[in-house]
Amino acid sequence: MDFEAARQRLIVALDVSSRRDALRLADRLIEVVGCFKIGLQAFTSQGPALVKELTDRGGRVFLDLKMHDIPNTVAAGVEAAAGLGIEFLTIHTLGGPAMLKAARSGADRSGNARLKLLGVTVLTSLDASELASVGLPTDVRVLAPRLAKLAQSAGLDGIVCSPQDLAHLPKQDQGGFLRVTPGVRPAGAASQDQLRAATPEVAIRAGATHLVVGRPILQSHDPKEAAVQIVEAIRHARMEVK
């Protein structure tokens, strides 16, 4: 795998509130990463205008809103988000099959053929004790595959899960079904609030198709070089997988 192909698998989380900071980082990174993730922090403070500015610059956008509501509301929200020209959008699988199928319908109606819907399974900040506190099965090895199957059967294009959950996914999730993993930390980096993290190499070898990386790049003294190092790690790991 060459550098260009590897960089398309790196999604950088622009977890900042300032429009200026987001665009400055995007301008610096656009040639070495594949996509920019806009999450709750940036979208709440800057709104759809930031998405448009990024796409106008030629950036691909992953809109991480983790939609979770009644089916009709989610369908309308997905259709509206698709109109922004985004390429990825997250939906909470815990919303249930009717909601997930409604999300698929909303995406199909939008006319945005590039849009990939990703079902969020178990957040990387949740461990067994956190899951137990809200009454969910405490074994993530059971819960994550169950939610992945739910996303796939509803027609979603992939899932978002911890790299540690990848080994437990059923075989039929391979192929074109995307497996996007946050909680990725280069060797030696602090895990912070990501309780189930892994290095880029480990995540790719376990079957991740895309990696989401935020603070290890954003907080680096040289974000571009930090991104390049992660892309190289992806490239070498993909060569080993093949």
GROMACS .gro file of C-alpha atoms in nm:
model
  242
    1MET     CA    1   0.000   0.000   0.000
    2ASP     CA    2   0.136   0.342  -0.096
    3PHE     CA    3   0.116   0.660   0.112
    4GLU     CA    4  -0.180   0.802  -0.081
    5ALA     CA    5  -0.393   0.493  -0.020
    6ALA     CA    6  -0.289   0.475   0.346
    7ARG     CA    7  -0.372   0.837   0.420
    8GLN     CA    8  -0.730   0.785   0.302
    9ARG     CA    9  -0.771   0.559   0.606
   10LEU     CA   10  -0.678   0.831   0.856
   11ILE     CA   11  -0.958   1.050   0.991
   12VAL     CA   12  -0.847   1.344   1.203
   13ALA     CA   13  -1.087   1.463   1.472
   14LEU     CA   14  -1.102   1.842   1.466
   15ASP     CA   15  -1.217   1.861   1.827
   16VAL     CA   16  -1.183   2.237   1.864
   17SER     CA   17  -1.441   2.513   1.917
   18SER     CA   18  -1.275   2.785   1.714
   19ARG     CA   19  -1.344   2.811   1.341
   20ARG     CA   20  -1.000   2.963   1.296
   21ASP     CA   21  -0.829   2.672   1.474
   22ALA     CA   22  -1.027   2.413   1.279
   23LEU     CA   23  -0.948   2.566   0.940
   24ARG     CA   24  -0.584   2.628   1.031
   25LEU     CA   25  -0.542   2.262   1.122
   26ALA     CA   26  -0.728   2.149   0.812
   27ASP     CA   27  -0.509   2.361   0.584
   28ARG     CA   28  -0.200   2.216   0.746
   29LEU     CA   29  -0.316   1.854   0.731
   30ILE     CA   30  -0.526   1.827   0.414
   31GLU     CA   31  -0.245   1.682   0.204
   32VAL     CA   32  -0.156   1.406   0.450
   33VAL     CA   33  -0.489   1.285   0.590
   34GLY     CA   34  -0.798   1.142   0.427
   35CYS     CA   35  -1.085   1.302   0.615
   36PHE     CA   36  -1.175   1.547   0.891
   37LYS     CA   37  -1.415   1.454   1.170
   38ILE     CA   38  -1.647   1.726   1.293
   39GLY     CA   39  -1.799   1.626   1.625
   40LEU     CA   40  -2.031   1.782   1.880
   41GLN     CA   41  -1.782   2.045   1.997
   42ALA     CA   42  -1.706   2.195   1.657
   43PHE     CA   43  -2.053   2.147   1.510
   44THR     CA   44  -2.228   2.303   1.810
   45SER     CA   45  -2.003   2.608   1.807
   46GLN     CA   46  -1.969   2.658   1.431
   47GLY     CA   47  -2.259   2.472   1.268
   48PRO     CA   48  -2.298   2.366   0.904
   49ALA     CA   49  -2.093   2.665   0.787
   50LEU     CA   50  -1.773   2.495   0.905
   51VAL     CA   51  -1.861   2.180   0.712
   52LYS     CA   52  -1.909   2.387   0.397
   53GLU     CA   53  -1.578   2.568   0.444
   54LEU     CA   54  -1.399   2.236   0.478
   55THR     CA   55  -1.563   2.084   0.171
   56ASP     CA   56  -1.494   2.403  -0.027
   57ARG     CA   57  -1.126   2.349   0.053
   58GLY     CA   58  -1.149   1.998  -0.089
   59GLY     CA   59  -1.168   1.828   0.249
   60ARG     CA   60  -1.377   1.517   0.309
   61VAL     CA   61  -1.596   1.545   0.617
   62PHE     CA   62  -1.697   1.285   0.875
   63LEU     CA   63  -1.989   1.433   1.070
   64ASP     CA   64  -1.994   1.264   1.410
   65LEU     CA   65  -2.333   1.350   1.557
   66LYS     CA   66  -2.423   1.001   1.687
   67MET     CA   67  -2.790   1.051   1.601
   68HIS     CA   68  -3.027   0.880   1.845
   69ASP     CA   69  -3.395   0.973   1.838
   70ILE     CA   70  -3.730   0.846   1.712
   71PRO     CA   71  -3.709   0.702   1.357
   72ASN     CA   72  -3.882   0.990   1.176
   73THR     CA   73  -3.661   1.251   1.340
   74VAL     CA   74  -3.343   1.059   1.262
   75ALA     CA   75  -3.447   1.004   0.899
   76ALA     CA   76  -3.503   1.379   0.856
   77GLY     CA   77  -3.177   1.460   1.034
   78VAL     CA   78  -2.978   1.223   0.815
   79GLU     CA   79  -3.131   1.369   0.501
   80ALA     CA   80  -3.046   1.722   0.615
   81ALA     CA   81  -2.690   1.626   0.708
   82ALA     CA   82  -2.639   1.449   0.376
   83GLY     CA   83  -2.721   1.774   0.200
   84LEU     CA   84  -2.403   1.925   0.346
   85GLY     CA   85  -2.193   1.708   0.116
   86ILE     CA   86  -2.046   1.496   0.395
   87GLU     CA   87  -1.901   1.148   0.338
   88PHE     CA   88  -1.955   0.983   0.678
   89LEU     CA   89  -2.228   1.021   0.940
   90THR     CA   90  -2.267   0.839   1.272
   91ILE     CA   91  -2.587   0.685   1.411
   92HIS     CA   92  -2.623   0.522   1.756
   93THR     CA   93  -2.704   0.153   1.711
   94LEU     CA   94  -2.875   0.151   2.052
   95GLY     CA   95  -3.157   0.343   1.886
   96GLY     CA   96  -3.282   0.008   1.756
   97PRO     CA   97  -3.356  -0.147   1.417
   98ALA     CA   98  -3.649   0.079   1.321
   99MET     CA   99  -3.440   0.390   1.380
  100LEU     CA  100  -3.142   0.249   1.189
  101LYS     CA  101  -3.358   0.155   0.891
  102ALA     CA  102  -3.511   0.503   0.896
  103ALA     CA  103  -3.159   0.650   0.887
  104ARG     CA  104  -3.084   0.438   0.581
  105SER     CA  105  -3.401   0.563   0.412
  106GLY     CA  106  -3.310   0.923   0.487
  107ALA     CA  107  -2.966   0.879   0.337
  108ASP     CA  108  -3.108   0.714   0.025
  109ARG     CA  109  -3.357   0.997  -0.026
  110SER     CA  110  -3.086   1.261   0.006
  111GLY     CA  111  -2.920   1.189  -0.327
  112ASN     CA  112  -2.575   1.199  -0.165
  113ALA     CA  113  -2.436   0.876  -0.310
  114ARG     CA  114  -2.101   0.922  -0.131
  115LEU     CA  115  -2.251   0.921   0.217
  116LYS     CA  116  -2.159   0.625   0.438
  117LEU     CA  117  -2.370   0.564   0.748
  118LEU     CA  118  -2.176   0.428   1.044
  119GLY     CA  119  -2.339   0.269   1.346
  120VAL     CA  120  -2.175   0.351   1.678
  121THR     CA  121  -2.158   0.034   1.888
  122VAL     CA  122  -1.998   0.073   2.234
  123LEU     CA  123  -1.817   0.397   2.310
  124THR     CA  124  -1.445   0.358   2.377
  125SER     CA  125  -1.493   0.545   2.706
  126LEU     CA  126  -1.718   0.266   2.840
  127ASP     CA  127  -1.591  -0.036   3.028
  128ALA     CA  128  -1.777  -0.316   3.208
  129SER     CA  129  -1.857  -0.109   3.517
  130GLU     CA  130  -1.991   0.181   3.309
  131LEU     CA  131  -2.211  -0.053   3.105
  132ALA     CA  132  -2.342  -0.221   3.420
  133SER     CA  133  -2.439   0.115   3.567
  134VAL     CA  134  -2.690   0.170   3.284
  135GLY     CA  135  -2.817  -0.187   3.285
  136LEU     CA  136  -2.642  -0.314   2.971
  137PRO     CA  137  -2.461  -0.648   2.937
  138THR     CA  138  -2.120  -0.606   3.092
  139ASP     CA  139  -1.934  -0.819   2.841
  140VAL     CA  140  -1.841  -0.591   2.551
  141ARG     CA  141  -1.734  -0.901   2.357
  142VAL     CA  142  -2.101  -0.992   2.337
  143LEU     CA  143  -2.260  -0.648   2.307
  144ALA     CA  144  -2.037  -0.502   2.033
  145PRO     CA  145  -2.088  -0.789   1.783
  146ARG     CA  146  -2.462  -0.787   1.850
  147LEU     CA  147  -2.482  -0.416   1.770
  148ALA     CA  148  -2.258  -0.460   1.465
  149LYS     CA  149  -2.496  -0.724   1.327
  150LEU     CA  150  -2.787  -0.490   1.392
  151ALA     CA  151  -2.619  -0.212   1.195
  152GLN     CA  152  -2.540  -0.439   0.904
  153SER     CA  153  -2.888  -0.591   0.887
  154ALA     CA  154  -3.038  -0.239   0.880
  155GLY     CA  155  -2.831  -0.152   0.573
  156LEU     CA  156  -2.570   0.071   0.730
  157ASP     CA  157  -2.229   0.090   0.562
  158GLY     CA  158  -2.017   0.013   0.866
  159ILE     CA  159  -1.965   0.059   1.235
  160VAL     CA  160  -1.761   0.260   1.481
  161CYS     CA  161  -1.609   0.048   1.756
  162SER     CA  162  -1.310   0.015   1.983
  163PRO     CA  163  -1.008  -0.151   1.819
  164GLN     CA  164  -1.026  -0.403   2.102
  165ASP     CA  165  -1.372  -0.511   1.983
  166LEU     CA  166  -1.265  -0.593   1.627
  167ALA     CA  167  -1.152  -0.948   1.702
  168HIS     CA  168  -1.499  -1.035   1.830
  169LEU     CA  169  -1.692  -0.924   1.521
  170PRO     CA  170  -1.853  -1.200   1.311
  171LYS     CA  171  -1.683  -1.302   0.989
  172GLN     CA  172  -1.964  -1.170   0.770
  173ASP     CA  173  -1.869  -0.818   0.879
  174GLN     CA  174  -1.559  -0.842   0.659
  175GLY     CA  175  -1.538  -0.719   0.300
  176GLY     CA  176  -1.703  -0.387   0.221
  177PHE     CA  177  -1.845  -0.333   0.568
  178LEU     CA  178  -1.642  -0.048   0.718
  179ARG     CA  179  -1.484  -0.079   1.062
  180VAL     CA  180  -1.388   0.265   1.193
  181THR     CA  181  -1.195   0.276   1.518
  182PRO     CA  182  -1.148   0.573   1.752
  183GLY     CA  183  -0.943   0.530   2.066
  184VAL     CA  184  -0.624   0.503   1.861
  185ARG     CA  185  -0.307   0.612   2.036
  186PRO     CA  186   0.050   0.583   1.906
  187ALA     CA  187   0.284   0.386   2.129
  188GLY     CA  188   0.376   0.592   2.435
  189ALA     CA  189   0.081   0.833   2.407
  190ALA     CA  190  -0.152   0.877   2.704
  191SER     CA  191  -0.487   0.697   2.670
  192GLN     CA  192  -0.667   0.980   2.858
  193ASP     CA  193  -1.044   0.901   2.868
  194GLN     CA  194  -1.021   0.624   2.608
  195LEU     CA  195  -1.046   0.315   2.827
  196ARG     CA  196  -1.022   0.064   2.540
  197ALA     CA  197  -0.751   0.206   2.315
  198ALA     CA  198  -0.486   0.055   2.085
  199THR     CA  199  -0.196   0.162   1.865
  200PRO     CA  200  -0.253   0.223   1.492
  201GLU     CA  201  -0.065  -0.095   1.402
  202VAL     CA  202  -0.270  -0.312   1.638
  203ALA     CA  203  -0.599  -0.164   1.514
  204ILE     CA  204  -0.516  -0.221   1.146
  205ARG     CA  205  -0.396  -0.577   1.207
  206ALA     CA  206  -0.719  -0.647   1.395
  207GLY     CA  207  -0.925  -0.544   1.092
  208ALA     CA  208  -0.988  -0.170   1.115
  209THR     CA  209  -1.053  -0.005   0.780
  210HIS     CA  210  -1.020   0.353   0.909
  211LEU     CA  211  -0.865   0.512   1.218
  212VAL     CA  212  -0.992   0.821   1.399
  213VAL     CA  213  -0.718   1.014   1.575
  214GLY     CA  214  -0.758   1.344   1.756
  215ARG     CA  215  -0.546   1.459   2.047
  216PRO     CA  216  -0.223   1.275   1.955
  217ILE     CA  217  -0.220   1.485   1.637
  218LEU     CA  218  -0.386   1.807   1.753
  219GLN     CA  219  -0.175   1.836   2.068
  220SER     CA  220   0.153   1.751   1.895
  221HIS     CA  221   0.413   2.025   1.852
  222ASP     CA  222   0.407   1.930   1.481
  223PRO     CA  223   0.058   1.801   1.388
  224LYS     CA  224   0.150   1.735   1.026
  225GLU     CA  225   0.449   1.519   1.116
  226ALA     CA  226   0.241   1.334   1.378
  227ALA     CA  227  -0.019   1.259   1.111
  228VAL     CA  228   0.246   1.141   0.864
  229GLN     CA  229   0.386   0.900   1.123
  230ILE     CA  230   0.041   0.750   1.179
  231VAL     CA  231  -0.015   0.716   0.803
  232GLU     CA  232   0.318   0.534   0.775
  233ALA     CA  233   0.212   0.304   1.059
  234ILE     CA  234  -0.111   0.231   0.869
  235ARG     CA  235   0.081   0.166   0.549
  236HIS     CA  236   0.321  -0.081   0.706
  237ALA     CA  237   0.047  -0.259   0.901
  238ARG     CA  238  -0.166  -0.296   0.587
  239MET     CA  239   0.128  -0.449   0.404
  240GLU     CA  240   0.163  -0.703   0.686
  241VAL     CA  241  -0.208  -0.787   0.673
  242LYS     CA  242  -0.189  -0.856   0.302
   0.00000   0.00000   0.00000
